Every structure is written in structure tokens, then in C-alpha cells.
Tab-separated table of C-alpha atoms and ligand atoms in Angstrom:
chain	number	residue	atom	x	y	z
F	1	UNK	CA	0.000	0.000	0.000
F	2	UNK	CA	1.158	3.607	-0.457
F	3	UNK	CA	0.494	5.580	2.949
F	4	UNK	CA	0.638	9.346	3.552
F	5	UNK	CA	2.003	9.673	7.303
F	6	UNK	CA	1.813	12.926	8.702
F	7	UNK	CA	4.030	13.861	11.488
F	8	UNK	CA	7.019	11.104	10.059
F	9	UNK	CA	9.727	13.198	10.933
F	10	UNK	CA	9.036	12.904	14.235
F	11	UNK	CA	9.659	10.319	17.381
F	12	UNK	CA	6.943	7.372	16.493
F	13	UNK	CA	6.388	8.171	12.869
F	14	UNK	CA	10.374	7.871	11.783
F	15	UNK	CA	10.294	4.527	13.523
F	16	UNK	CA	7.087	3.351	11.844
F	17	UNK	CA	8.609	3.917	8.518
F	18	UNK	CA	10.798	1.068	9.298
F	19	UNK	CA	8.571	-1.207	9.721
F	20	UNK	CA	6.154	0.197	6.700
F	21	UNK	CA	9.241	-0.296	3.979
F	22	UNK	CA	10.258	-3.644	5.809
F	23	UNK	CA	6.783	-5.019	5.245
F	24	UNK	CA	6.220	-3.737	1.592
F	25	UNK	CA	4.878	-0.524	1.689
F	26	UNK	CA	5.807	2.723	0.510
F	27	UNK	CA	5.459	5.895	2.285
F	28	UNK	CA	5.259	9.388	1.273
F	29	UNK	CA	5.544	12.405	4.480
F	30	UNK	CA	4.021	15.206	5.030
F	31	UNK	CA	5.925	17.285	7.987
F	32	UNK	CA	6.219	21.036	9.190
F	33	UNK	CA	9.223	20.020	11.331
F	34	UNK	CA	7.924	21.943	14.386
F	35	UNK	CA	8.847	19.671	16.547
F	36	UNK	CA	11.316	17.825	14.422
F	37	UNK	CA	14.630	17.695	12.117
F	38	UNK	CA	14.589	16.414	8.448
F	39	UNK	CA	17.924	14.643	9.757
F	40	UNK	CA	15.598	11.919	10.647
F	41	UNK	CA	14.362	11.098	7.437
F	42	UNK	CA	17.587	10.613	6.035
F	43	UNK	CA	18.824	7.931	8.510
F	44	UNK	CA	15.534	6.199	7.995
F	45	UNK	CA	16.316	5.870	4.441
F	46	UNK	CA	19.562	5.029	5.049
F	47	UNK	CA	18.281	2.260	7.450
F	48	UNK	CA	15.923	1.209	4.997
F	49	UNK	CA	18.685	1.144	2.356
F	50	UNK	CA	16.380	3.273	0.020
F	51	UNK	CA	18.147	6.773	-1.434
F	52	UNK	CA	15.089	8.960	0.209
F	53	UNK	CA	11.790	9.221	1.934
F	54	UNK	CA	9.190	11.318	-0.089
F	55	UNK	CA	8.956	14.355	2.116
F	56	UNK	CA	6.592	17.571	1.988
F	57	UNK	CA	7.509	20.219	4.196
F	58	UNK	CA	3.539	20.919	4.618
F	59	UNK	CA	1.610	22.165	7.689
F	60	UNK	CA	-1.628	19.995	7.633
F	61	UNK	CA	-3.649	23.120	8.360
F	62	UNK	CA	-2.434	24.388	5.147
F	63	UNK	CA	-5.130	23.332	2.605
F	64	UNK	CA	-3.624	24.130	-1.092
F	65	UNK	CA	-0.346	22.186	0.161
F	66	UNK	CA	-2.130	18.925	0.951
F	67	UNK	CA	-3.794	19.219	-2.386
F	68	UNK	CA	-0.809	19.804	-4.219
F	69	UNK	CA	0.307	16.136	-2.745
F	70	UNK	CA	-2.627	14.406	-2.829
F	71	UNK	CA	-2.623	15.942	-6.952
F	72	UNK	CA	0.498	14.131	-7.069
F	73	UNK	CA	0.056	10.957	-5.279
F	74	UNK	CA	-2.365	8.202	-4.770
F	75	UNK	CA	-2.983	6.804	-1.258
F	76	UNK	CA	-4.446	3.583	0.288
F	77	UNK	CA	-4.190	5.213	3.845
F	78	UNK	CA	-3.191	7.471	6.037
F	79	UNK	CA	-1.226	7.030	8.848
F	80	UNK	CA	-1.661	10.462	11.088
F	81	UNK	CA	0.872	11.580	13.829
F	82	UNK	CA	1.308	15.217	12.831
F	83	UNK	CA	-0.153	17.044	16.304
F	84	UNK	CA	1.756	18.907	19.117
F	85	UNK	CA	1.802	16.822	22.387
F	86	UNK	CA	3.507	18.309	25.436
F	87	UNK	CA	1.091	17.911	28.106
F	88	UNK	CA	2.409	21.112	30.242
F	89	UNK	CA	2.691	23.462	27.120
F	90	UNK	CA	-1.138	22.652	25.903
F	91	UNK	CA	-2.282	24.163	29.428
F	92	UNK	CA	-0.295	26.981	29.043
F	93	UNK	CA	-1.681	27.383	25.102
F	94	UNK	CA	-5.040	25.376	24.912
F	95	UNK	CA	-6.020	27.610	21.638
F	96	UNK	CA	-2.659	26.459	20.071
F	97	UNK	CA	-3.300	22.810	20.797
F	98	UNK	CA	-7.263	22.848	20.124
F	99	UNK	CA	-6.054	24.523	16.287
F	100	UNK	CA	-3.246	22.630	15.385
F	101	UNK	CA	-4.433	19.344	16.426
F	102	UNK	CA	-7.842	19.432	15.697
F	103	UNK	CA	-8.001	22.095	13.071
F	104	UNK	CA	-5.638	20.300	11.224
F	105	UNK	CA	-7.203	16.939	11.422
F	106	UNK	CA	-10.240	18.431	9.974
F	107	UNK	CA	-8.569	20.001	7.161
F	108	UNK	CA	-6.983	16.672	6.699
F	109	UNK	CA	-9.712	14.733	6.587
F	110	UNK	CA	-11.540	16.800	4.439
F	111	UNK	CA	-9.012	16.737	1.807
F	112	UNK	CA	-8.394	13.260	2.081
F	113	UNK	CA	-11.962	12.279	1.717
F	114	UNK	CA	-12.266	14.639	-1.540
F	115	UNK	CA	-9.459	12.413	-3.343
F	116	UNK	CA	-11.097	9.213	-2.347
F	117	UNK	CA	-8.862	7.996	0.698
F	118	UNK	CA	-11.213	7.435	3.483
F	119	UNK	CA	-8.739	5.001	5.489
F	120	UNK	CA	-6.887	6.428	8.607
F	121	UNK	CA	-5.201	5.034	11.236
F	122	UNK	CA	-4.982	7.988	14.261
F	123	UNK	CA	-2.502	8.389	17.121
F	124	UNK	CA	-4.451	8.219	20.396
F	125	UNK	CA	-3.369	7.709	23.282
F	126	UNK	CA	-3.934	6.001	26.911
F	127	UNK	CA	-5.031	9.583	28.401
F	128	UNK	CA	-8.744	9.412	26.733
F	129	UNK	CA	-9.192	6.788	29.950
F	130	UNK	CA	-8.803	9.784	32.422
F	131	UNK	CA	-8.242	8.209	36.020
F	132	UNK	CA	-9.565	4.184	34.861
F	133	UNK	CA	-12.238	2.737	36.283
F	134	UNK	CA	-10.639	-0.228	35.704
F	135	UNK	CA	-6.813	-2.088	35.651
F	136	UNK	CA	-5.514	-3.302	33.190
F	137	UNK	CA	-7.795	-1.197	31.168
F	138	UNK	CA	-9.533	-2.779	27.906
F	139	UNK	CA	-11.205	-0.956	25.397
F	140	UNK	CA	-14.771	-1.248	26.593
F	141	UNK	CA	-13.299	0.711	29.750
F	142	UNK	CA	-15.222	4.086	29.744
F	143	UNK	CA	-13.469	7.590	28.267
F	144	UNK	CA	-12.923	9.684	31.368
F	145	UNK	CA	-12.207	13.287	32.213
F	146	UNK	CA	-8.542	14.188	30.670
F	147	UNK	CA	-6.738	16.333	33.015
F	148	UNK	CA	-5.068	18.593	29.807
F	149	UNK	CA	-6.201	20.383	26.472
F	150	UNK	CA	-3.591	18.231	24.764
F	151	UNK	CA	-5.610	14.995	26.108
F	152	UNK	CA	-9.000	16.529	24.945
F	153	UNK	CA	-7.744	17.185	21.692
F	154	UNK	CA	-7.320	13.411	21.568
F	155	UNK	CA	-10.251	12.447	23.251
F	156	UNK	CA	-12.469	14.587	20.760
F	157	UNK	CA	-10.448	13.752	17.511
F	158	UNK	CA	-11.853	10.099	18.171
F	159	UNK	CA	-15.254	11.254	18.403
F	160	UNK	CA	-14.970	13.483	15.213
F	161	UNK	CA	-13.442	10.933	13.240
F	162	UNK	CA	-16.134	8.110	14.706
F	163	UNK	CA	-19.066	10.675	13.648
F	164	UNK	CA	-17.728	10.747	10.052
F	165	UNK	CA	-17.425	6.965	9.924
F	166	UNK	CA	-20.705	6.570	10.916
F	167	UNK	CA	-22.132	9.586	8.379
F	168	UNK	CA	-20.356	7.874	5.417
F	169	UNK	CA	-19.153	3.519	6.355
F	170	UNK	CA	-17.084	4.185	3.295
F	171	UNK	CA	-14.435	5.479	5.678
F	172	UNK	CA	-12.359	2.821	7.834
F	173	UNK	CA	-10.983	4.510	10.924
F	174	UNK	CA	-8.456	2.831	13.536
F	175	UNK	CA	-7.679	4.198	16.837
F	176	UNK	CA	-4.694	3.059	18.087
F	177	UNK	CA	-4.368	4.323	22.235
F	178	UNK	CA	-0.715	4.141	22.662
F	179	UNK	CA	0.311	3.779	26.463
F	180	UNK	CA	3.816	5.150	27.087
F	181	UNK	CA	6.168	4.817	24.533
F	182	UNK	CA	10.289	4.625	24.679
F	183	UNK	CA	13.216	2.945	23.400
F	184	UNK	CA	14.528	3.863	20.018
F	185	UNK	CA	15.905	1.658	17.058
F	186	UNK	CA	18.139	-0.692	18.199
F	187	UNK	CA	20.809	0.913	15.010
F	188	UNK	CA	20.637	3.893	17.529
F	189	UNK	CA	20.578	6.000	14.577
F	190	UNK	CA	17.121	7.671	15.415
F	191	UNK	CA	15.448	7.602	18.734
F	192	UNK	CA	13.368	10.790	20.486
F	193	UNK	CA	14.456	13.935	20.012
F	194	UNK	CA	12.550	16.370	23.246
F	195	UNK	CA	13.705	20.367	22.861
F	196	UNK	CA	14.306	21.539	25.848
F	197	UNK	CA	13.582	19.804	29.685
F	198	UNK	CA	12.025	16.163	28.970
F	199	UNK	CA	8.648	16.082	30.156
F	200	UNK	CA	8.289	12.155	30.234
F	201	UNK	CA	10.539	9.824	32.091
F	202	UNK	CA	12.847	7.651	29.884
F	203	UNK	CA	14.286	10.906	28.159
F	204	UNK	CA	14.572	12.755	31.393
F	205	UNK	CA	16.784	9.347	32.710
F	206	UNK	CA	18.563	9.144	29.305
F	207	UNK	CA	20.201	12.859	29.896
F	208	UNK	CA	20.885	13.136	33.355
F	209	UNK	CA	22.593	9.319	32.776
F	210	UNK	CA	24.388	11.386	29.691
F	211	UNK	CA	25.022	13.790	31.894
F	212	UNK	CA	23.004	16.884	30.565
F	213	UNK	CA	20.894	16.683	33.970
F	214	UNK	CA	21.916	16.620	37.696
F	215	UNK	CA	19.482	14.155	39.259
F	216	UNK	CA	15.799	12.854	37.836
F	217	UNK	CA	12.907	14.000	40.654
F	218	UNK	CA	10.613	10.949	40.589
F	219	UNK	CA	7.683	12.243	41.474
F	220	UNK	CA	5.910	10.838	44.387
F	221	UNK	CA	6.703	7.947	46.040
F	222	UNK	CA	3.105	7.533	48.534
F	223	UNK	CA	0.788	6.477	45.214
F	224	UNK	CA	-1.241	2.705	46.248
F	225	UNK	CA	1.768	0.784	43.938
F	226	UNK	CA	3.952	-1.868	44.895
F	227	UNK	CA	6.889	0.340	45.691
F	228	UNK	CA	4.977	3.833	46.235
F	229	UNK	CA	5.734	5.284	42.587
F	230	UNK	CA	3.570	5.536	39.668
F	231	UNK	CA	3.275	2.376	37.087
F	232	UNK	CA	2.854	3.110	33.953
F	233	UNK	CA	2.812	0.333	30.655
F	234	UNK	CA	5.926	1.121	28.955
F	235	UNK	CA	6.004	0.141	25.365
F	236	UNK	CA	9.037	-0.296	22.812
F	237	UNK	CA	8.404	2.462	20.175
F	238	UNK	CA	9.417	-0.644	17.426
F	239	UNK	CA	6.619	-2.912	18.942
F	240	UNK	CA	4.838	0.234	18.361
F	241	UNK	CA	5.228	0.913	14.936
F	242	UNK	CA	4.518	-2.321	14.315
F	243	UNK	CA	1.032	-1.848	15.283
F	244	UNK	CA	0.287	0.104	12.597
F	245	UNK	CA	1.234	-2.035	10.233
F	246	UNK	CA	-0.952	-4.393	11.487
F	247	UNK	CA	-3.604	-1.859	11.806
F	248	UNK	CA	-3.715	-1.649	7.772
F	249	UNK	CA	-5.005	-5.345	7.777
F	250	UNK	CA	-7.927	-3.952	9.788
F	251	UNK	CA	-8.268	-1.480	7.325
F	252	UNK	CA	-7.766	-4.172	4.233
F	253	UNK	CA	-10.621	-6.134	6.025
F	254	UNK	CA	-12.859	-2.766	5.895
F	255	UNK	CA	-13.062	-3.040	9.872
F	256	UNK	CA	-15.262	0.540	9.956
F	257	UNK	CA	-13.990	1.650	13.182
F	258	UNK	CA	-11.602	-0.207	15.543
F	259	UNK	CA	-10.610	0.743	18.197
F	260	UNK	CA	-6.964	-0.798	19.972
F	261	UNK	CA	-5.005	-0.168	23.109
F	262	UNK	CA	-1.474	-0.385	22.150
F	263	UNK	CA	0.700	-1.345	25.066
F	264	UNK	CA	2.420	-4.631	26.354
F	265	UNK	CA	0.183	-5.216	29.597
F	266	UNK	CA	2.917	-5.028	31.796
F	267	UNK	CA	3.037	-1.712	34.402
F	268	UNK	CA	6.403	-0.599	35.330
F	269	UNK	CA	6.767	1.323	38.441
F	270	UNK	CA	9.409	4.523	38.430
F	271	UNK	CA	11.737	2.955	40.206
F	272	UNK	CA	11.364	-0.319	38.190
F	273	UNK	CA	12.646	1.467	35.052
F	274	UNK	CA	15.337	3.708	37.038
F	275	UNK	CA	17.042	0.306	38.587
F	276	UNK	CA	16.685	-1.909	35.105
F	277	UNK	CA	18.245	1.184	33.200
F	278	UNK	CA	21.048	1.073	35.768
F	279	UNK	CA	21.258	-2.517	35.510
F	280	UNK	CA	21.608	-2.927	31.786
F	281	UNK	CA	23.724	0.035	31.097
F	282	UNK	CA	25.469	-0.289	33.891
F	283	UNK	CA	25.601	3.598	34.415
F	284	UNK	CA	23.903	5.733	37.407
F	285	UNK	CA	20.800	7.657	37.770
F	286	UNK	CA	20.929	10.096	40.640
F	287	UNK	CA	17.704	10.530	41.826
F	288	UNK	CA	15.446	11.941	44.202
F	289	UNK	CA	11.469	11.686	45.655
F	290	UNK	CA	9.654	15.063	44.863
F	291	UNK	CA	6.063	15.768	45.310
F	292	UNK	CA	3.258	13.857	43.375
F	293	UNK	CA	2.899	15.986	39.452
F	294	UNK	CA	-0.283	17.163	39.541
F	295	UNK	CA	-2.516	15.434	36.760
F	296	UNK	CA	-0.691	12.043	37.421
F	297	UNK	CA	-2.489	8.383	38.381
F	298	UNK	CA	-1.174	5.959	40.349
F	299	UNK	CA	-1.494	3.006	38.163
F	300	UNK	CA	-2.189	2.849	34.175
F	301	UNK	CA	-1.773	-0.437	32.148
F	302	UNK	CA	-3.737	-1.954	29.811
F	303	UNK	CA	-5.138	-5.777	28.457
F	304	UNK	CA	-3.572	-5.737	24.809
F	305	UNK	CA	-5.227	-8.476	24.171
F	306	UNK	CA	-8.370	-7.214	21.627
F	307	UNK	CA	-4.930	-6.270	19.060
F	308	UNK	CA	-3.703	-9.497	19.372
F	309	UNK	CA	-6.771	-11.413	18.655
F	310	UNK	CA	-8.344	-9.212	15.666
F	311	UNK	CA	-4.542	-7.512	14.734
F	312	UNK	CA	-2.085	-10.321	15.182
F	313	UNK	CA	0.176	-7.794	16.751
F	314	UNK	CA	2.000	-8.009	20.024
F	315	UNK	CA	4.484	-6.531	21.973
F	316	UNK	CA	7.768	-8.149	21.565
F	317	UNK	CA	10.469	-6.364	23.469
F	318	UNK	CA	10.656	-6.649	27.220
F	319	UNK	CA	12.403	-3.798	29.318
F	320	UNK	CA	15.642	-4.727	29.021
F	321	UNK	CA	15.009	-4.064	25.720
F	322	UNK	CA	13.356	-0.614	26.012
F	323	UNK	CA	16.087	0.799	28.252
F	324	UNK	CA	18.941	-0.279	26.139
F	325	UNK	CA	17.707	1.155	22.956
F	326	UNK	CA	17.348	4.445	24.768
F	327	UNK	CA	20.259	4.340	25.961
F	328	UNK	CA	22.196	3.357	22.946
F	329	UNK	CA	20.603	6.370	21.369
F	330	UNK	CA	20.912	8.938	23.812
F	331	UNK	CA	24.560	7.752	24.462
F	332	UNK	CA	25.941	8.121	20.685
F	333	UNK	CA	23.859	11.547	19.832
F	334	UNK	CA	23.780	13.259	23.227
F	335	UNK	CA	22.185	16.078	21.262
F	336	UNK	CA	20.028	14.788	19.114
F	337	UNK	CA	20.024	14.909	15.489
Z	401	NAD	P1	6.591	14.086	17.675
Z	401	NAD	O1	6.414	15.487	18.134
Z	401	NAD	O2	7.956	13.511	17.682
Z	401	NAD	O3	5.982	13.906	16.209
Z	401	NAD	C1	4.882	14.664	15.754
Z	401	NAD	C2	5.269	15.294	14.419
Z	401	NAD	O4	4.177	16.062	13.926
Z	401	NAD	C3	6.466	16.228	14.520
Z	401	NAD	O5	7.446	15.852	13.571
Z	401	NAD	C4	5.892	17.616	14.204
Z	401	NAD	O6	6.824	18.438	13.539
Z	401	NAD	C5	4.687	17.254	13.362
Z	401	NAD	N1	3.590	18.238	13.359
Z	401	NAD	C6	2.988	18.818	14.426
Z	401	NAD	N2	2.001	19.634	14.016
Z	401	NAD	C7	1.986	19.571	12.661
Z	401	NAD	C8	1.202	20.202	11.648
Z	401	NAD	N3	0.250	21.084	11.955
Z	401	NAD	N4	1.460	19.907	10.355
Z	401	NAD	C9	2.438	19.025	10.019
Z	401	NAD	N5	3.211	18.414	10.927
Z	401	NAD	C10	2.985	18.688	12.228
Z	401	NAD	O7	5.603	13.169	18.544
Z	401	NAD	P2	5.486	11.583	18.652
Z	401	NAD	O8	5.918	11.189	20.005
Z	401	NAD	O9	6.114	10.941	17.477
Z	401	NAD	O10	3.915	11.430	18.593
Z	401	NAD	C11	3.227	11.133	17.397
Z	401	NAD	C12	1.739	11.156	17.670
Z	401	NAD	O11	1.443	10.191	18.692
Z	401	NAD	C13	1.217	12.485	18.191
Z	401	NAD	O12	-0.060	12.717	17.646
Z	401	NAD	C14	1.136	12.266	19.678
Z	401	NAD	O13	0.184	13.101	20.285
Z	401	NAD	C15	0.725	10.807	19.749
Z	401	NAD	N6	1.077	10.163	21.016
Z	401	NAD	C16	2.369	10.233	21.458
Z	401	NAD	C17	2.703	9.644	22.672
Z	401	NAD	C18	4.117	9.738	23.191
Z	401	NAD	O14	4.324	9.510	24.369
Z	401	NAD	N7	5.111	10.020	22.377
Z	401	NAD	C19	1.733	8.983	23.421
Z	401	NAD	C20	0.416	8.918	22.934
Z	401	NAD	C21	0.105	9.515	21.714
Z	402	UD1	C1	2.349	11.397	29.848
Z	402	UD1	C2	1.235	12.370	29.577
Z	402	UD1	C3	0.139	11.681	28.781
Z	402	UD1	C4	0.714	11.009	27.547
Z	402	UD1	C5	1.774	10.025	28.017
Z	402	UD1	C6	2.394	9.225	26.919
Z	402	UD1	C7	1.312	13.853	31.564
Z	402	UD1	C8	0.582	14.317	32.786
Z	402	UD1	N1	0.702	12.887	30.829
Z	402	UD1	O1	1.867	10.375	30.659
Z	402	UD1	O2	-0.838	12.624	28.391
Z	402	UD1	O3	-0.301	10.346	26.823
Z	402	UD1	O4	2.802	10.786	28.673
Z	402	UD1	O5	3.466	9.905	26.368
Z	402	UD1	O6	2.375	14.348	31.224
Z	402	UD1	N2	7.954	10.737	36.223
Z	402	UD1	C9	8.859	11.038	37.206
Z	402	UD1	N3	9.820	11.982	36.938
Z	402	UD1	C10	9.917	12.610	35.737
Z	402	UD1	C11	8.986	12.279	34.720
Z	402	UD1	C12	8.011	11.351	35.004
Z	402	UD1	O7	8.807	10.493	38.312
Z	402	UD1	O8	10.815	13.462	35.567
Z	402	UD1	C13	6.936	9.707	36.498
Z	402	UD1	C14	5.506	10.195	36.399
Z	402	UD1	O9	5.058	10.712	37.615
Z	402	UD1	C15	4.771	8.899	35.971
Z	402	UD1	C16	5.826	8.157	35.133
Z	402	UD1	O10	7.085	8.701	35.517
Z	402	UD1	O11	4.465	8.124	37.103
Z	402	UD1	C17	5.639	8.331	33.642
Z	402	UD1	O12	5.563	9.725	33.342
Z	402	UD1	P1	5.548	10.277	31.830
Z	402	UD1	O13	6.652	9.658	31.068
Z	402	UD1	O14	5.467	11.747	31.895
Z	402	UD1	O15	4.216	9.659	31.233
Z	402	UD1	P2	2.694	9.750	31.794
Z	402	UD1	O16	2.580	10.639	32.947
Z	402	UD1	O17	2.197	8.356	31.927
């Protein structure tokens, strides 16, 4: 199939590449690097062993330059990452995040729909569950209150695209809910890429084991958990790219909507992934217990199971895995790309 992924310049969609090309399909991305370098398209294609990725430096808001590719090209699908996604930043600018992520999924959608590709596979993610009313959480677990504008932009970008699969069943629509991503190719050629202080943990161990940080602050060590710090169900971003591939079966089969959480069913605590990092690398991790982050749950895993039995896809890496692939990455481009 030929895909259109927006957002493949960045941290999930570079990786996914991989695994498109490695399973037969070709890709063609549409990018406005805001929060990424064209660096990483070259060392996918370099991984791949292909001379270049078809790249448009196009903002998906931008109307005229999505037609100008879609006059060009002809797609089976789209895979859609382009969105902004720091948790802290979309309270500070809710207007930014509402516009960019959801004003440019409509303008998306629209134009994909008038050339004929109603197929889309969107980046969700395990925040539409708000606090869970249930561990691990499966897909029939209610959507909750998100604590964030960047998590309502999610939340309501499912609903949007669900009420225009229902208005026209042409349209096949997966919704893949990613849990918490990390880990990075194991080449260590491209891996996440954060500007500025990390927000999430495995980047925010990755530089202060570099050295770029003092000490990590785990944050709260009195949550109901094992060892008193918050478990979360990390996932290896190459288990995760994966998943979409499999996703474009659902999509062959004309699945209408499906809906997947995409995680391994395993929850981590803090501490779990500070002492295996350690462990593996064998370098240290300074750290110290800080106050709870507001916004945070104790516990958030999920049952992967529903993507096994209608996907065929499951997580293969364990952690070991995850925190040697950051690691490897963060260790031979301490900054960046
Ligand atoms: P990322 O920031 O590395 O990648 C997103 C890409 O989209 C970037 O390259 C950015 O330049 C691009 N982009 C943003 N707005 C755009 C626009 N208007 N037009 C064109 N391009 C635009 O993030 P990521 O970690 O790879 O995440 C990919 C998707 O998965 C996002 O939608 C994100 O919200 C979602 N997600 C990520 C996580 C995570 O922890 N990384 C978890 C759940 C869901
Ligand atoms: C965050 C986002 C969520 C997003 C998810 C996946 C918040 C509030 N939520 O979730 O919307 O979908 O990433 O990318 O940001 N931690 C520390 N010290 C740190 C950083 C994190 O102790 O410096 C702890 C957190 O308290 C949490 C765990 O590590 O218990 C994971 O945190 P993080 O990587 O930020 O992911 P989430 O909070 O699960």
C-alpha cells in the first residue's frame, strides 16, 4: 500500500517507517518540522537502504499544500501523527493545541476524503481513559475526564473521526491508544528527540545518565503501587510501529472503526525502570522523591489483548530491551540529530 504519514519526521512516525518499507509498503511524508529535524528522514532511508523518503515540508492546516500532494500521489491510507503533544505546554496554550491538532485533522480529513482515501489510522493515546475505572484497562473501559487540552484534543479527535465513519461507512478509521512509549531503534541511529527539559521519564533518565541533567525527581513515592511510585505500561516504540502495520489489515478487512489499546500489559513502576536502566547500562541515575505531578495516576496499564486477537500484533520487546535502545541512542547523539 502507499500511505501518507503525517508527522514522520518525528519520534513514532520515523520509527514506523521502518517497519512500513520492511513489510512492503511505501510511504510518502508530510511534515512542518515543528517539533522535528529532516535529519531523521535521512537515517531512515539510510536504514531502509532506500536513497530517500518522499517528504513535503507541509503544515496539515495548510489546505492548497495537501492538495498539491494528494494531486500528485495516490494513497491507500493514512497514517496520522502530525499534532503537538507536550502535556504542560497545551495548558499553558489550549487555543494552540485545540487549532493545530484538531483544526488540522479536519482540514486533513476533508481533503483526504475529496481524493477518495477514506482510510486512517490515528494516534491516540492512553489519556482518553482519564483516572480508569478499571486495571488493566480494555477498550470497553469508559473515556474519562482528561486532566489537559492536549488529552481533549485526543479524546475529541476520536469522536470526530467516529461521527464521520458513521455519516459515510465508506471510511475505515483505527484508533490506536498508545500507552507510554520509549526505546529507540536498536541501530541507535534515530530515537526521540525532546527540545528543551524532557517532560516524560525515559528521556529525562537518558540525559541526566548522559550527563546533561543533575538528578531525575521521581515524582511521588506515597501512590497505592507496589513500591509507592507511579506504574505506567511502557512500550518499545518498534513494537509500536509495528502496530500500525498491522492496523492496515484492519483497514484491508474494511473493519469501519476499531478501536486498539497499544501497550504490552505489563506496568512498570518509576523505580522499576530507574534500577533496570542502571542494571543494563550499567551507568547511574541520581535521583530523588519530589512531590506527586499534579494530573498524574497511580497506576495505568492496559489488556492488549483485543490487538492481538483481531490484529495479530504483540508486543515483543521486554524492558531490558526498552532501556537499552534508549540508551544506545541517547549515548551516541547526546544532542540529538
Ligand atoms: P513528535 O512530536 O515527535 O511527532 C509529531 C510530528 O508532527 C512532529 O514531527 C511535528 O513536527 C509534526 N507536526 C505537528 N504539528 C503539525 C502540523 N500542523 N502539520 C504538520 N506536521 C505537524 O511526537 P510523537 O511522540 O512521534 O507522537 C506522534 C503522535 O502520537 C502524536 O499525535 C502524539 O500526540 C501521539 N502520542 C504520542 C505519545 C508519546 O508519548 N510520544 C503517546 C500517545 C500519543
Ligand atoms: C504522559 C502524559 C500523557 C501522555 C503520556 C504518553 C502527563 C501528565 N501525561 O503520561 O498525556 O499520553 O505521557 O506519552 O504528562 N515521572 C517522574 N519523573 C519525571 C517524569 C516522570 O517520576 O521526571 C513519572 C511520572 O510521575 C509517571 C511516570 O514517571 O508516574 C511516567 O511519566 P511520563 O513519562 O510523563 O508519562 P505519563 O505521565 O504516563
Amino acid at each position: 500500500m502507499n500511505i501518507l504519514v503525517t508527522g514522520g519526521a518525528g519520534y513514532i512516525g520515523s520509527h514506523t517507517l521502518i517497519e512500513l518499507y520492511k513489510a512492503g509498503h511505501t510511504a510518502v511524508v508530510v511534515d512542518n518540522l515543528s517539533n522535528s529535524n529532516p535529519e531523521s528522514l535521512r537515517r531512515v532511508a539510510e536504514i531502509i537502504g532506500i536513497p530517500e523518503i518522499p517528504f513535503y515540508k507541509v503544515d496539515i492546516r495548510d489546505r492548497e499544500g495537501l492538495e498539491r500532494i494528494f494531486a500528485e500521489h495516490r494513497f491507500d491510507a493514512c497514517i496520522h501523527f502530525a499534532g503537538l503533544k507536550a502535556v504542560g505546554e497545551s495548558v499553558e496554550k489550549p487555543w494552540e493545541y485545540y487549532e493545530n491538532n484538531i483544526g488540522g485533522t479536519l482540514t486533513l480529513v476533508d481533503v483526504m476524503r475529496r481524493h477518495g482515501c477514506k482510510n486512517i489510522i490515528f494516534s491516540s493515546s492512553a489519556t482518553v481513559y482519564g483516572d480508569p475505572v478499571e486495571i488493566p484497562i480494555t477498550e470497553s473501559c469508559p473515556k474519562g475526564q482528561c486532566t489537559n487540552p492536549y488529552g481533549w484534543t485526543k479524546s475529541m479527535l476520536e469522536q470526530v473521526l467516529m461521527d464521520i465513519q458513521k455519516a459515510d461507512p465508506e471510511w475505515n478509521v483505527v484508533l490506536l491508544r498508545y500507552f507510554n512509549p520509549v526505546g529507540a531503534h536498536p541501530s541507535g541511529r534515530i530515537g526521540e528527540n525532546p527540545n528543551g527539559i524532557p517532560n516524560n521519564l525515559m528521556p529525562y533518565i537518558t540525559q541526566v545518565a548522559v550527563g546533561k541533567r543533575k538528578e531525575l525527581g521521581v515524582f511521588g513515592n506515597d501512590y497505592p503501587t507496589p513500591d509507592g511510585t507511579g506504574v505506567r505500561d511502557y512500550i518499545h516504540v518498534c513494537d509500536l510501529a509495528a502496530a500500525h502495520v498491522c492496523a492496515l489489515q484492519a483497514i484491508c478487512r474494511h473493519c469501519g472503526i476499531g478501536i486498539y489499546n497499544i501497550g504490552t500489559g505489563h506496568g512498570y513502576s518509576v523505580l522499576d525502570m530507574v534500577k533496570a536502566f542502571i542494571r543494563v547500562n550499567g551507568v547511574d541515575v541520581p535521583y530523588s522523591i519530589k512531590p506527586r505531578r499534579a494530573g498524574d495516576i497511580a497506576t495505568c496499564y492496559c489488556n492488549p489483548a483485543k490487538a492481538k486477537a483481531e490484529l495479530g500484533w504483540e508486543a515483543k520487546y521486554g524492558i531490558d530491551d526498552m532501556v537499552r535502545d534508549s540508551w544506545h541512542w541517547q549515548s551516541t547523539n547526546p544532542e540529538g540529530y
